[in-house]
Amino acid sequence: MSMQDAESRRPIPRRVVSGLQQPLPPLTVPVQPGRPAHTARHPVVRDRAGRRLYAIDGIRLLAALLVAVHHYAGTRRVDQPGNRVWDRPVSDVMPTVFRFASYGWIGVEIFFVISGFVICMSCWGRTPRQFFTSRVIRLYPAYWFAIVFTTAVLVALPGVWDRLRTRDVLLNFTMLQSGSGVTNVDGVYWTLWSELRFYLLFLVVVRSGLTYRKVVVFCCVWGAAAMLAPISKLPLLELVANPEGAWYFIAGLSLYLMHRFGQDLLLWGILAMAWLMGQRELGIRIDEVEHVSGWRGSVAIFTVFLLAMVAIALGATDRIRWRWLVTAGALTYPLYLTHYAAGTTVINRLRDTMEARLLVVCVIAGFLLLSWLVHRFVERPVARLLKRGLDTSFARLRNAGA
């Protein structure tokens, strides 16, 4: 009997979904006749039944709100005497809010895990061209608006943040300013540099065609590089391996593999390693950057979030289908990009006009409204134009190559 015959007679692996045994999706991308596996076109995987994962949209918005509250009322900067935002320590202004807001920075790590999950999900069955186009139209429209908006606010309301030189502001439009050693227009943009490096690495796997085995190998190789980078003293390896964020993205990738193919010991091992390395990175960030929260509380919050993501991956939240969560997810990215520098500047101007907690709520509500407007009137139309232009450009490249 040939190896191919033996392979075809193996029992189909199954998993339990809502009490029913269902076959696992195939580990390889189906091939259309005459088309190689890595270019086969298939609909983007959303969940096991092709539905949107609404719970992830909710967690996205929650993470963005955590970050916003942290920046307004929980950072070391705003807890200093005479700070430019509140003019006095925020722990004196609203001590209870500060105690909780000091942990809000963990929302960034939550974003990274969700990004690993969602990128793997949305790229399954896509070509590198489709992956590139989807990232450009997703990231740049709201980002370009945020640069213009934040710069305008800082020019109109000086005194809280220093303005950048025009040439540095212009370089920010590339989203590559961190690689050139140029300051971000808004400090929150630092996370985009980590995201871009993740996309570049994952593009290698997308190019070869996503399969269970390839993503697992990618997680293991990237994890090993991230562990070796800090002691290697090789700047290029540290730049590529991104040890500060790698394990959060790896956690998201492993969770998506659980979601698509079912759980197994190997995936649990990768997730456990990501948690162990992640808690260390949380401690390092507290010691070197945040200085306002405790390690135990940070790890507890991160662990609860990972458990929630495990529940999503294993189908425990499949019944959550609240339509408003779609809008909530759409607001997340614009809110994250616009809230920090402009929001703290607004607080500086209005801090003596109303009670501090009410002011924070009003500022966040205002930026949620702005985020909806950005999504509706900037992201959607600009994304359509970009997609049309990129599709035309890639078609010309393909025809020129032929």
mmCIF file of N, CA and C in Angstrom, residues 196-326:
data_model
loop_
_atom_site.group_PDB
_atom_site.id
_atom_site.type_symbol
_atom_site.label_atom_id
_atom_site.label_comp_id
_atom_site.label_asym_id
_atom_site.label_seq_id
_atom_site.Cartn_x
_atom_site.Cartn_y
_atom_site.Cartn_z
ATOM 1 N N LEU A 196 4.289 46.268 13.059
ATOM 2 C CA LEU A 196 4.870 46.171 11.725
ATOM 3 C C LEU A 196 5.923 45.074 11.647
ATOM 4 N N ARG A 197 6.740 44.937 12.673
ATOM 5 C CA ARG A 197 7.753 43.881 12.668
ATOM 6 C C ARG A 197 7.109 42.502 12.723
ATOM 7 N N PHE A 198 6.015 42.378 13.451
ATOM 8 C CA PHE A 198 5.280 41.113 13.469
ATOM 9 C C PHE A 198 4.728 40.796 12.089
ATOM 10 N N TYR A 199 4.138 41.788 11.431
ATOM 11 C CA TYR A 199 3.587 41.563 10.093
ATOM 12 C C TYR A 199 4.671 41.112 9.118
ATOM 13 N N LEU A 200 5.836 41.750 9.200
ATOM 14 C CA LEU A 200 6.920 41.411 8.284
ATOM 15 C C LEU A 200 7.378 39.969 8.477
ATOM 16 N N LEU A 201 7.504 39.549 9.735
ATOM 17 C CA LEU A 201 7.892 38.164 10.010
ATOM 18 C C LEU A 201 6.812 37.188 9.540
ATOM 19 N N PHE A 202 5.561 37.516 9.854
ATOM 20 C CA PHE A 202 4.477 36.585 9.524
ATOM 21 C C PHE A 202 4.241 36.509 8.030
ATOM 22 N N LEU A 203 4.624 37.551 7.315
ATOM 23 C CA LEU A 203 4.483 37.535 5.862
ATOM 24 C C LEU A 203 5.260 36.378 5.237
ATOM 25 N N VAL A 204 6.374 35.989 5.871
ATOM 26 C CA VAL A 204 7.163 34.857 5.371
ATOM 27 C C VAL A 204 6.331 33.582 5.392
ATOM 28 N N VAL A 205 5.570 33.399 6.468
ATOM 29 C CA VAL A 205 4.728 32.197 6.578
ATOM 30 C C VAL A 205 3.555 32.287 5.607
ATOM 31 N N VAL A 206 2.968 33.477 5.502
ATOM 32 C CA VAL A 206 1.854 33.657 4.564
ATOM 33 C C VAL A 206 2.312 33.339 3.144
ATOM 34 N N ARG A 207 3.521 33.749 2.804
ATOM 35 C CA ARG A 207 4.049 33.512 1.463
ATOM 36 C C ARG A 207 4.171 32.017 1.156
ATOM 37 N N SER A 208 4.513 31.234 2.152
ATOM 38 C CA SER A 208 4.687 29.802 1.935
ATOM 39 C C SER A 208 3.366 29.035 2.025
ATOM 40 N N GLY A 209 2.288 29.711 2.492
ATOM 41 C CA GLY A 209 1.001 29.047 2.642
ATOM 42 C C GLY A 209 0.783 28.608 4.075
ATOM 43 N N LEU A 210 -0.200 29.174 4.741
ATOM 44 C CA LEU A 210 -0.424 28.892 6.161
ATOM 45 C C LEU A 210 -0.944 27.469 6.361
ATOM 46 N N THR A 211 -0.296 26.746 7.254
ATOM 47 C CA THR A 211 -0.765 25.450 7.718
ATOM 48 C C THR A 211 -0.522 25.381 9.225
ATOM 49 N N TYR A 212 -1.161 24.434 9.853
ATOM 50 C CA TYR A 212 -0.973 24.242 11.300
ATOM 51 C C TYR A 212 0.503 24.078 11.626
ATOM 52 N N ARG A 213 1.183 23.200 10.893
ATOM 53 C CA ARG A 213 2.575 22.898 11.190
ATOM 54 C C ARG A 213 3.462 24.130 11.025
ATOM 55 N N LYS A 214 3.245 24.883 9.949
ATOM 56 C CA LYS A 214 4.096 26.049 9.685
ATOM 57 C C LYS A 214 3.925 27.122 10.752
ATOM 58 N N VAL A 215 2.697 27.347 11.212
ATOM 59 C CA VAL A 215 2.489 28.358 12.241
ATOM 60 C C VAL A 215 3.093 27.902 13.569
ATOM 61 N N VAL A 216 2.984 26.615 13.886
ATOM 62 C CA VAL A 216 3.610 26.095 15.107
ATOM 63 C C VAL A 216 5.125 26.268 15.046
ATOM 64 N N VAL A 217 5.723 25.910 13.914
ATOM 65 C CA VAL A 217 7.169 26.072 13.760
ATOM 66 C C VAL A 217 7.550 27.542 13.869
ATOM 67 N N PHE A 218 6.758 28.409 13.259
ATOM 68 C CA PHE A 218 7.021 29.846 13.344
ATOM 69 C C PHE A 218 7.020 30.314 14.794
ATOM 70 N N CYS A 219 6.036 29.871 15.573
ATOM 71 C CA CYS A 219 5.965 30.254 16.991
ATOM 72 C C CYS A 219 7.216 29.802 17.735
ATOM 73 N N CYS A 220 7.644 28.572 17.492
ATOM 74 C CA CYS A 220 8.805 28.030 18.200
ATOM 75 C C CYS A 220 10.096 28.747 17.805
ATOM 76 N N VAL A 221 10.273 28.972 16.504
ATOM 77 C CA VAL A 221 11.490 29.638 16.034
ATOM 78 C C VAL A 221 11.530 31.080 16.513
ATOM 79 N N TRP A 222 10.409 31.786 16.391
ATOM 80 C CA TRP A 222 10.368 33.185 16.844
ATOM 81 C C TRP A 222 10.579 33.271 18.352
ATOM 82 N N GLY A 223 9.970 32.348 19.096
ATOM 83 C CA GLY A 223 10.165 32.350 20.536
ATOM 84 C C GLY A 223 11.615 32.130 20.924
ATOM 85 N N ALA A 224 12.277 31.193 20.244
ATOM 86 C CA ALA A 224 13.690 30.951 20.522
ATOM 87 C C ALA A 224 14.531 32.187 20.222
ATOM 88 N N ALA A 225 14.238 32.846 19.100
ATOM 89 C CA ALA A 225 14.978 34.063 18.747
ATOM 90 C C ALA A 225 14.737 35.164 19.769
ATOM 91 N N ALA A 226 13.500 35.284 20.245
ATOM 92 C CA ALA A 226 13.181 36.313 21.235
ATOM 93 C C ALA A 226 13.895 36.058 22.563
ATOM 94 N N MET A 227 14.085 34.777 22.901
ATOM 95 C CA MET A 227 14.810 34.457 24.136
ATOM 96 C C MET A 227 16.303 34.740 24.000
ATOM 97 N N LEU A 228 16.849 34.484 22.819
ATOM 98 C CA LEU A 228 18.288 34.641 22.616
ATOM 99 C C LEU A 228 18.687 36.091 22.350
ATOM 100 N N ALA A 229 17.759 36.885 21.813
ATOM 101 C CA ALA A 229 18.099 38.246 21.392
ATOM 102 C C ALA A 229 18.697 39.113 22.498
ATOM 103 N N PRO A 230 18.116 39.133 23.727
ATOM 104 C CA PRO A 230 18.662 40.037 24.743
ATOM 105 C C PRO A 230 20.096 39.715 25.159
ATOM 106 N N ILE A 231 20.483 38.442 25.118
ATOM 107 C CA ILE A 231 21.843 38.094 25.558
ATOM 108 C C ILE A 231 22.814 38.009 24.393
ATOM 109 N N SER A 232 22.286 38.094 23.166
ATOM 110 C CA SER A 232 23.162 37.986 21.996
ATOM 111 C C SER A 232 23.960 39.258 21.754
ATOM 112 N N LYS A 233 23.430 40.386 22.229
ATOM 113 C CA LYS A 233 24.061 41.689 21.987
ATOM 114 C C LYS A 233 24.157 41.997 20.489
ATOM 115 N N LEU A 234 23.216 41.430 19.727
ATOM 116 C CA LEU A 234 23.164 41.687 18.289
ATOM 117 C C LEU A 234 21.964 42.593 18.006
ATOM 118 N N PRO A 235 22.201 43.858 17.709
ATOM 119 C CA PRO A 235 21.087 44.791 17.507
ATOM 120 C C PRO A 235 20.097 44.336 16.432
ATOM 121 N N LEU A 236 20.601 43.750 15.346
ATOM 122 C CA LEU A 236 19.705 43.324 14.283
ATOM 123 C C LEU A 236 18.772 42.214 14.756
ATOM 124 N N LEU A 237 19.311 41.264 15.534
ATOM 125 C CA LEU A 237 18.469 40.190 16.053
ATOM 126 C C LEU A 237 17.415 40.738 17.014
ATOM 127 N N GLU A 238 17.801 41.670 17.856
ATOM 128 C CA GLU A 238 16.834 42.276 18.778
ATOM 129 C C GLU A 238 15.753 43.025 18.016
ATOM 130 N N LEU A 239 16.155 43.708 16.944
ATOM 131 C CA LEU A 239 15.186 44.447 16.141
ATOM 132 C C LEU A 239 14.175 43.506 15.508
ATOM 133 N N VAL A 240 14.647 42.404 14.930
ATOM 134 C CA VAL A 240 13.764 41.482 14.229
ATOM 135 C C VAL A 240 12.951 40.634 15.204
ATOM 136 N N ALA A 241 13.609 40.125 16.240
ATOM 137 C CA ALA A 241 12.939 39.201 17.161
ATOM 138 C C ALA A 241 11.940 39.902 18.060
ATOM 139 N N ASN A 242 12.150 41.207 18.332
ATOM 140 C CA ASN A 242 11.201 41.985 19.136
ATOM 141 C C ASN A 242 10.864 41.276 20.451
ATOM 142 N N PRO A 243 11.861 41.040 21.315
ATOM 143 C CA PRO A 243 11.613 40.269 22.535
ATOM 144 C C PRO A 243 10.590 40.898 23.469
ATOM 145 N N GLU A 244 10.383 42.227 23.385
ATOM 146 C CA GLU A 244 9.414 42.870 24.272
ATOM 147 C C GLU A 244 7.973 42.514 23.913
ATOM 148 N N GLY A 245 7.713 42.200 22.654
ATOM 149 C CA GLY A 245 6.342 41.925 22.255
ATOM 150 C C GLY A 245 6.097 40.548 21.679
ATOM 151 N N ALA A 246 7.177 39.818 21.374
ATOM 152 C CA ALA A 246 7.037 38.555 20.640
ATOM 153 C C ALA A 246 6.097 37.574 21.315
ATOM 154 N N TRP A 247 6.238 37.403 22.617
ATOM 155 C CA TRP A 247 5.486 36.345 23.297
ATOM 156 C C TRP A 247 3.995 36.635 23.358
ATOM 157 N N TYR A 248 3.619 37.894 23.316
ATOM 158 C CA TYR A 248 2.196 38.217 23.288
ATOM 159 C C TYR A 248 1.592 37.848 21.932
ATOM 160 N N PHE A 249 2.306 38.167 20.853
ATOM 161 C CA PHE A 249 1.832 37.768 19.530
ATOM 162 C C PHE A 249 1.787 36.240 19.416
ATOM 163 N N ILE A 250 2.801 35.568 19.956
ATOM 164 C CA ILE A 250 2.844 34.103 19.898
ATOM 165 C C ILE A 250 1.661 33.511 20.650
ATOM 166 N N ALA A 251 1.307 34.113 21.779
ATOM 167 C CA ALA A 251 0.132 33.645 22.522
ATOM 168 C C ALA A 251 -1.109 33.731 21.648
ATOM 169 N N GLY A 252 -1.270 34.832 20.926
ATOM 170 C CA GLY A 252 -2.420 34.977 20.047
ATOM 171 C C GLY A 252 -2.436 33.957 18.926
ATOM 172 N N LEU A 253 -1.278 33.682 18.353
ATOM 173 C CA LEU A 253 -1.198 32.682 17.292
ATOM 174 C C LEU A 253 -1.602 31.302 17.799
ATOM 175 N N SER A 254 -1.100 30.929 18.972
ATOM 176 C CA SER A 254 -1.433 29.609 19.517
ATOM 177 C C SER A 254 -2.920 29.508 19.845
ATOM 178 N N LEU A 255 -3.505 30.602 20.316
ATOM 179 C CA LEU A 255 -4.934 30.598 20.623
ATOM 180 C C LEU A 255 -5.761 30.426 19.351
ATOM 181 N N TYR A 256 -5.320 31.056 18.259
ATOM 182 C CA TYR A 256 -6.073 30.868 17.028
ATOM 183 C C TYR A 256 -5.962 29.429 16.516
ATOM 184 N N LEU A 257 -4.787 28.839 16.654
ATOM 185 C CA LEU A 257 -4.655 27.441 16.240
ATOM 186 C C LEU A 257 -5.577 26.547 17.069
ATOM 187 N N MET A 258 -5.720 26.847 18.365
ATOM 188 C CA MET A 258 -6.693 26.104 19.183
ATOM 189 C C MET A 258 -8.103 26.294 18.631
ATOM 190 N N HIS A 259 -8.397 27.517 18.248
ATOM 191 C CA HIS A 259 -9.731 27.821 17.746
ATOM 192 C C HIS A 259 -10.014 27.085 16.440
ATOM 193 N N ARG A 260 -9.038 27.037 15.558
ATOM 194 C CA ARG A 260 -9.260 26.447 14.236
ATOM 195 C C ARG A 260 -9.126 24.934 14.231
ATOM 196 N N PHE A 261 -8.154 24.405 14.968
ATOM 197 C CA PHE A 261 -7.858 22.978 14.881
ATOM 198 C C PHE A 261 -8.155 22.200 16.158
ATOM 199 N N GLY A 262 -8.545 22.892 17.225
ATOM 200 C CA GLY A 262 -8.771 22.208 18.487
ATOM 201 C C GLY A 262 -7.522 22.221 19.353
ATOM 202 N N GLN A 263 -7.707 22.030 20.623
ATOM 203 C CA GLN A 263 -6.595 22.088 21.564
ATOM 204 C C GLN A 263 -5.781 20.794 21.549
ATOM 205 N N ASP A 264 -4.503 20.925 21.881
ATOM 206 C CA ASP A 264 -3.647 19.765 22.099
ATOM 207 C C ASP A 264 -2.512 20.195 23.028
ATOM 208 N N LEU A 265 -1.723 19.248 23.456
ATOM 209 C CA LEU A 265 -0.694 19.527 24.449
ATOM 210 C C LEU A 265 0.351 20.497 23.920
ATOM 211 N N LEU A 266 0.684 20.394 22.650
ATOM 212 C CA LEU A 266 1.693 21.277 22.076
ATOM 213 C C LEU A 266 1.233 22.733 22.123
ATOM 214 N N LEU A 267 0.000 22.986 21.744
ATOM 215 C CA LEU A 267 -0.513 24.356 21.767
ATOM 216 C C LEU A 267 -0.621 24.890 23.191
ATOM 217 N N TRP A 268 -1.044 24.036 24.118
ATOM 218 C CA TRP A 268 -1.072 24.459 25.527
ATOM 219 C C TRP A 268 0.346 24.773 26.016
ATOM 220 N N GLY A 269 1.321 24.005 25.549
ATOM 221 C CA GLY A 269 2.705 24.259 25.936
ATOM 222 C C GLY A 269 3.202 25.598 25.410
ATOM 223 N N ILE A 270 2.873 25.913 24.155
ATOM 224 C CA ILE A 270 3.271 27.204 23.588
ATOM 225 C C ILE A 270 2.600 28.344 24.351
ATOM 226 N N LEU A 271 1.314 28.191 24.656
ATOM 227 C CA LEU A 271 0.602 29.226 25.401
ATOM 228 C C LEU A 271 1.173 29.394 26.804
ATOM 229 N N ALA A 272 1.503 28.267 27.460
ATOM 230 C CA ALA A 272 2.092 28.340 28.799
ATOM 231 C C ALA A 272 3.449 29.044 28.760
ATOM 232 N N MET A 273 4.253 28.733 27.757
ATOM 233 C CA MET A 273 5.542 29.408 27.619
ATOM 234 C C MET A 273 5.344 30.905 27.380
ATOM 235 N N ALA A 274 4.351 31.246 26.567
ATOM 236 C CA ALA A 274 4.063 32.659 26.315
ATOM 237 C C ALA A 274 3.641 33.363 27.602
ATOM 238 N N TRP A 275 2.865 32.686 28.435
ATOM 239 C CA TRP A 275 2.455 33.292 29.712
ATOM 240 C C TRP A 275 3.659 33.483 30.628
ATOM 241 N N LEU A 276 4.520 32.474 30.710
ATOM 242 C CA LEU A 276 5.691 32.564 31.577
ATOM 243 C C LEU A 276 6.633 33.676 31.129
ATOM 244 N N MET A 277 6.886 33.759 29.836
ATOM 245 C CA MET A 277 7.745 34.818 29.335
ATOM 246 C C MET A 277 7.040 36.172 29.403
ATOM 247 N N GLY A 278 5.735 36.166 29.206
ATOM 248 C CA GLY A 278 4.978 37.409 29.267
ATOM 249 C C GLY A 278 4.969 38.024 30.648
ATOM 250 N N GLN A 279 4.832 37.184 31.693
ATOM 251 C CA GLN A 279 4.828 37.751 33.046
ATOM 252 C C GLN A 279 6.174 38.375 33.379
ATOM 253 N N ARG A 280 7.252 37.828 32.808
ATOM 254 C CA ARG A 280 8.567 38.437 33.013
ATOM 255 C C ARG A 280 8.640 39.800 32.327
ATOM 256 N N GLU A 281 8.106 39.885 31.104
ATOM 257 C CA GLU A 281 8.111 41.157 30.390
ATOM 258 C C GLU A 281 7.241 42.188 31.104
ATOM 259 N N LEU A 282 6.152 41.741 31.721
ATOM 260 C CA LEU A 282 5.334 42.663 32.504
ATOM 261 C C LEU A 282 6.145 43.261 33.650
ATOM 262 N N GLY A 283 6.906 42.405 34.335
ATOM 263 C CA GLY A 283 7.737 42.887 35.432
ATOM 264 C C GLY A 283 8.798 43.869 34.970
ATOM 265 N N ILE A 284 9.412 43.572 33.831
ATOM 266 C CA ILE A 284 10.436 44.474 33.295
ATOM 267 C C ILE A 284 9.825 45.830 32.951
ATOM 268 N N ARG A 285 8.638 45.815 32.365
ATOM 269 C CA ARG A 285 8.004 47.079 31.997
ATOM 270 C C ARG A 285 7.644 47.890 33.243
ATOM 271 N N ILE A 286 7.179 47.216 34.282
ATOM 272 C CA ILE A 286 6.869 47.921 35.526
ATOM 273 C C ILE A 286 8.117 48.575 36.102
ATOM 274 N N ASP A 287 9.224 47.832 36.104
ATOM 275 C CA ASP A 287 10.467 48.337 36.701
ATOM 276 C C ASP A 287 11.099 49.456 35.885
ATOM 277 N N GLU A 288 10.997 49.370 34.557
ATOM 278 C CA GLU A 288 11.742 50.300 33.706
ATOM 279 C C GLU A 288 10.898 51.431 33.119
ATOM 280 N N VAL A 289 9.577 51.240 33.045
ATOM 281 C CA VAL A 289 8.753 52.249 32.373
ATOM 282 C C VAL A 289 7.630 52.773 33.263
ATOM 283 N N GLU A 290 6.800 51.885 33.778
ATOM 284 C CA GLU A 290 5.568 52.315 34.425
ATOM 285 C C GLU A 290 5.785 52.845 35.849
ATOM 286 N N HIS A 291 6.365 52.039 36.724
ATOM 287 C CA HIS A 291 6.698 52.422 38.102
ATOM 288 C C HIS A 291 5.474 52.741 38.971
ATOM 289 N N VAL A 292 4.275 52.426 38.525
ATOM 290 C CA VAL A 292 3.094 52.824 39.296
ATOM 291 C C VAL A 292 2.223 51.646 39.732
ATOM 292 N N SER A 293 2.465 50.467 39.211
ATOM 293 C CA SER A 293 1.615 49.317 39.513
ATOM 294 C C SER A 293 2.454 48.157 40.015
ATOM 295 N N GLY A 294 1.784 47.138 40.563
ATOM 296 C CA GLY A 294 2.478 45.988 41.118
ATOM 297 C C GLY A 294 2.520 44.819 40.147
ATOM 298 N N TRP A 295 3.523 43.971 40.315
ATOM 299 C CA TRP A 295 3.681 42.817 39.432
ATOM 300 C C TRP A 295 2.535 41.828 39.623
ATOM 301 N N ARG A 296 2.156 41.556 40.861
ATOM 302 C CA ARG A 296 1.113 40.551 41.104
ATOM 303 C C ARG A 296 -0.212 40.960 40.470
ATOM 304 N N GLY A 297 -0.601 42.212 40.654
ATOM 305 C CA GLY A 297 -1.851 42.659 40.056
ATOM 306 C C GLY A 297 -1.804 42.628 38.542
ATOM 307 N N SER A 298 -0.672 43.018 37.966
ATOM 308 C CA SER A 298 -0.525 43.016 36.521
ATOM 309 C C SER A 298 -0.633 41.610 35.957
ATOM 310 N N VAL A 299 0.041 40.660 36.588
ATOM 311 C CA VAL A 299 -0.006 39.277 36.126
ATOM 312 C C VAL A 299 -1.418 38.709 36.280
ATOM 313 N N ALA A 300 -2.107 39.078 37.369
ATOM 314 C CA ALA A 300 -3.470 38.589 37.573
ATOM 315 C C ALA A 300 -4.396 39.076 36.462
ATOM 316 N N ILE A 301 -4.296 40.366 36.109
ATOM 317 C CA ILE A 301 -5.136 40.912 35.044
ATOM 318 C C ILE A 301 -4.810 40.246 33.717
ATOM 319 N N PHE A 302 -3.529 40.092 33.421
ATOM 320 C CA PHE A 302 -3.120 39.466 32.168
ATOM 321 C C PHE A 302 -3.594 38.014 32.097
ATOM 322 N N THR A 303 -3.542 37.311 33.212
ATOM 323 C CA THR A 303 -3.971 35.918 33.249
ATOM 324 C C THR A 303 -5.470 35.799 33.008
ATOM 325 N N VAL A 304 -6.248 36.674 33.638
ATOM 326 C CA VAL A 304 -7.703 36.666 33.425
ATOM 327 C C VAL A 304 -8.026 36.906 31.955
ATOM 328 N N PHE A 305 -7.306 37.847 31.350
ATOM 329 C CA PHE A 305 -7.530 38.108 29.931
ATOM 330 C C PHE A 305 -7.199 36.886 29.079
ATOM 331 N N LEU A 306 -6.061 36.238 29.349
ATOM 332 C CA LEU A 306 -5.706 35.053 28.570
ATOM 333 C C LEU A 306 -6.758 33.956 28.715
ATOM 334 N N LEU A 307 -7.282 33.799 29.926
ATOM 335 C CA LEU A 307 -8.334 32.798 30.136
ATOM 336 C C LEU A 307 -9.585 33.155 29.332
ATOM 337 N N ALA A 308 -9.890 34.455 29.243
ATOM 338 C CA ALA A 308 -11.024 34.874 28.416
ATOM 339 C C ALA A 308 -10.770 34.547 26.950
ATOM 340 N N MET A 309 -9.531 34.734 26.496
ATOM 341 C CA MET A 309 -9.199 34.406 25.118
ATOM 342 C C MET A 309 -9.247 32.899 24.881
ATOM 343 N N VAL A 310 -8.866 32.118 25.874
ATOM 344 C CA VAL A 310 -8.988 30.663 25.762
ATOM 345 C C VAL A 310 -10.459 30.286 25.593
ATOM 346 N N ALA A 311 -11.329 30.927 26.375
ATOM 347 C CA ALA A 311 -12.768 30.653 26.258
ATOM 348 C C ALA A 311 -13.275 30.979 24.859
ATOM 349 N N ILE A 312 -12.808 32.095 24.296
ATOM 350 C CA ILE A 312 -13.198 32.453 22.926
ATOM 351 C C ILE A 312 -12.676 31.416 21.939
ATOM 352 N N ALA A 313 -11.413 31.026 22.108
ATOM 353 C CA ALA A 313 -10.797 30.078 21.185
ATOM 354 C C ALA A 313 -11.500 28.731 21.196
ATOM 355 N N LEU A 314 -11.986 28.320 22.356
ATOM 356 C CA LEU A 314 -12.617 27.006 22.472
ATOM 357 C C LEU A 314 -14.127 27.048 22.247
ATOM 358 N N GLY A 315 -14.645 28.226 21.882
ATOM 359 C CA GLY A 315 -16.055 28.308 21.497
ATOM 360 C C GLY A 315 -17.023 28.628 22.604
ATOM 361 N N ALA A 316 -16.537 28.961 23.796
ATOM 362 C CA ALA A 316 -17.442 29.221 24.915
ATOM 363 C C ALA A 316 -18.238 30.514 24.743
ATOM 364 N N THR A 317 -17.783 31.403 23.864
ATOM 365 C CA THR A 317 -18.478 32.684 23.676
ATOM 366 C C THR A 317 -19.195 32.755 22.333
ATOM 367 N N ASP A 318 -19.378 31.629 21.684
ATOM 368 C CA ASP A 318 -19.980 31.638 20.345
ATOM 369 C C ASP A 318 -21.394 32.217 20.341
ATOM 370 N N ARG A 319 -22.090 32.151 21.470
ATOM 371 C CA ARG A 319 -23.457 32.652 21.516
ATOM 372 C C ARG A 319 -23.533 34.165 21.662
ATOM 373 N N ILE A 320 -22.417 34.804 21.934
ATOM 374 C CA ILE A 320 -22.392 36.268 22.030
ATOM 375 C C ILE A 320 -22.394 36.834 20.617
ATOM 376 N N ARG A 321 -23.495 37.457 20.232
ATOM 377 C CA ARG A 321 -23.643 38.006 18.878
ATOM 378 C C ARG A 321 -24.330 39.364 18.923
ATOM 379 N N TRP A 322 -23.911 40.188 19.868
ATOM 380 C CA TRP A 322 -24.500 41.510 19.994
ATOM 381 C C TRP A 322 -23.940 42.410 18.903
ATOM 382 N N ARG A 323 -24.834 42.967 18.084
ATOM 383 C CA ARG A 323 -24.406 43.726 16.927
ATOM 384 C C ARG A 323 -23.616 44.979 17.302
ATOM 385 N N TRP A 324 -23.897 45.550 18.468
ATOM 386 C CA TRP A 324 -23.204 46.779 18.845
ATOM 387 C C TRP A 324 -21.718 46.540 19.065
ATOM 388 N N LEU A 325 -21.322 45.298 19.296
ATOM 389 C CA LEU A 325 -19.905 44.995 19.489
ATOM 390 C C LEU A 325 -19.109 45.203 18.198
ATOM 391 N N VAL A 326 -19.773 45.098 17.049
ATOM 392 C CA VAL A 326 -19.084 45.369 15.788
ATOM 393 C C VAL A 326 -18.645 46.832 15.754
#
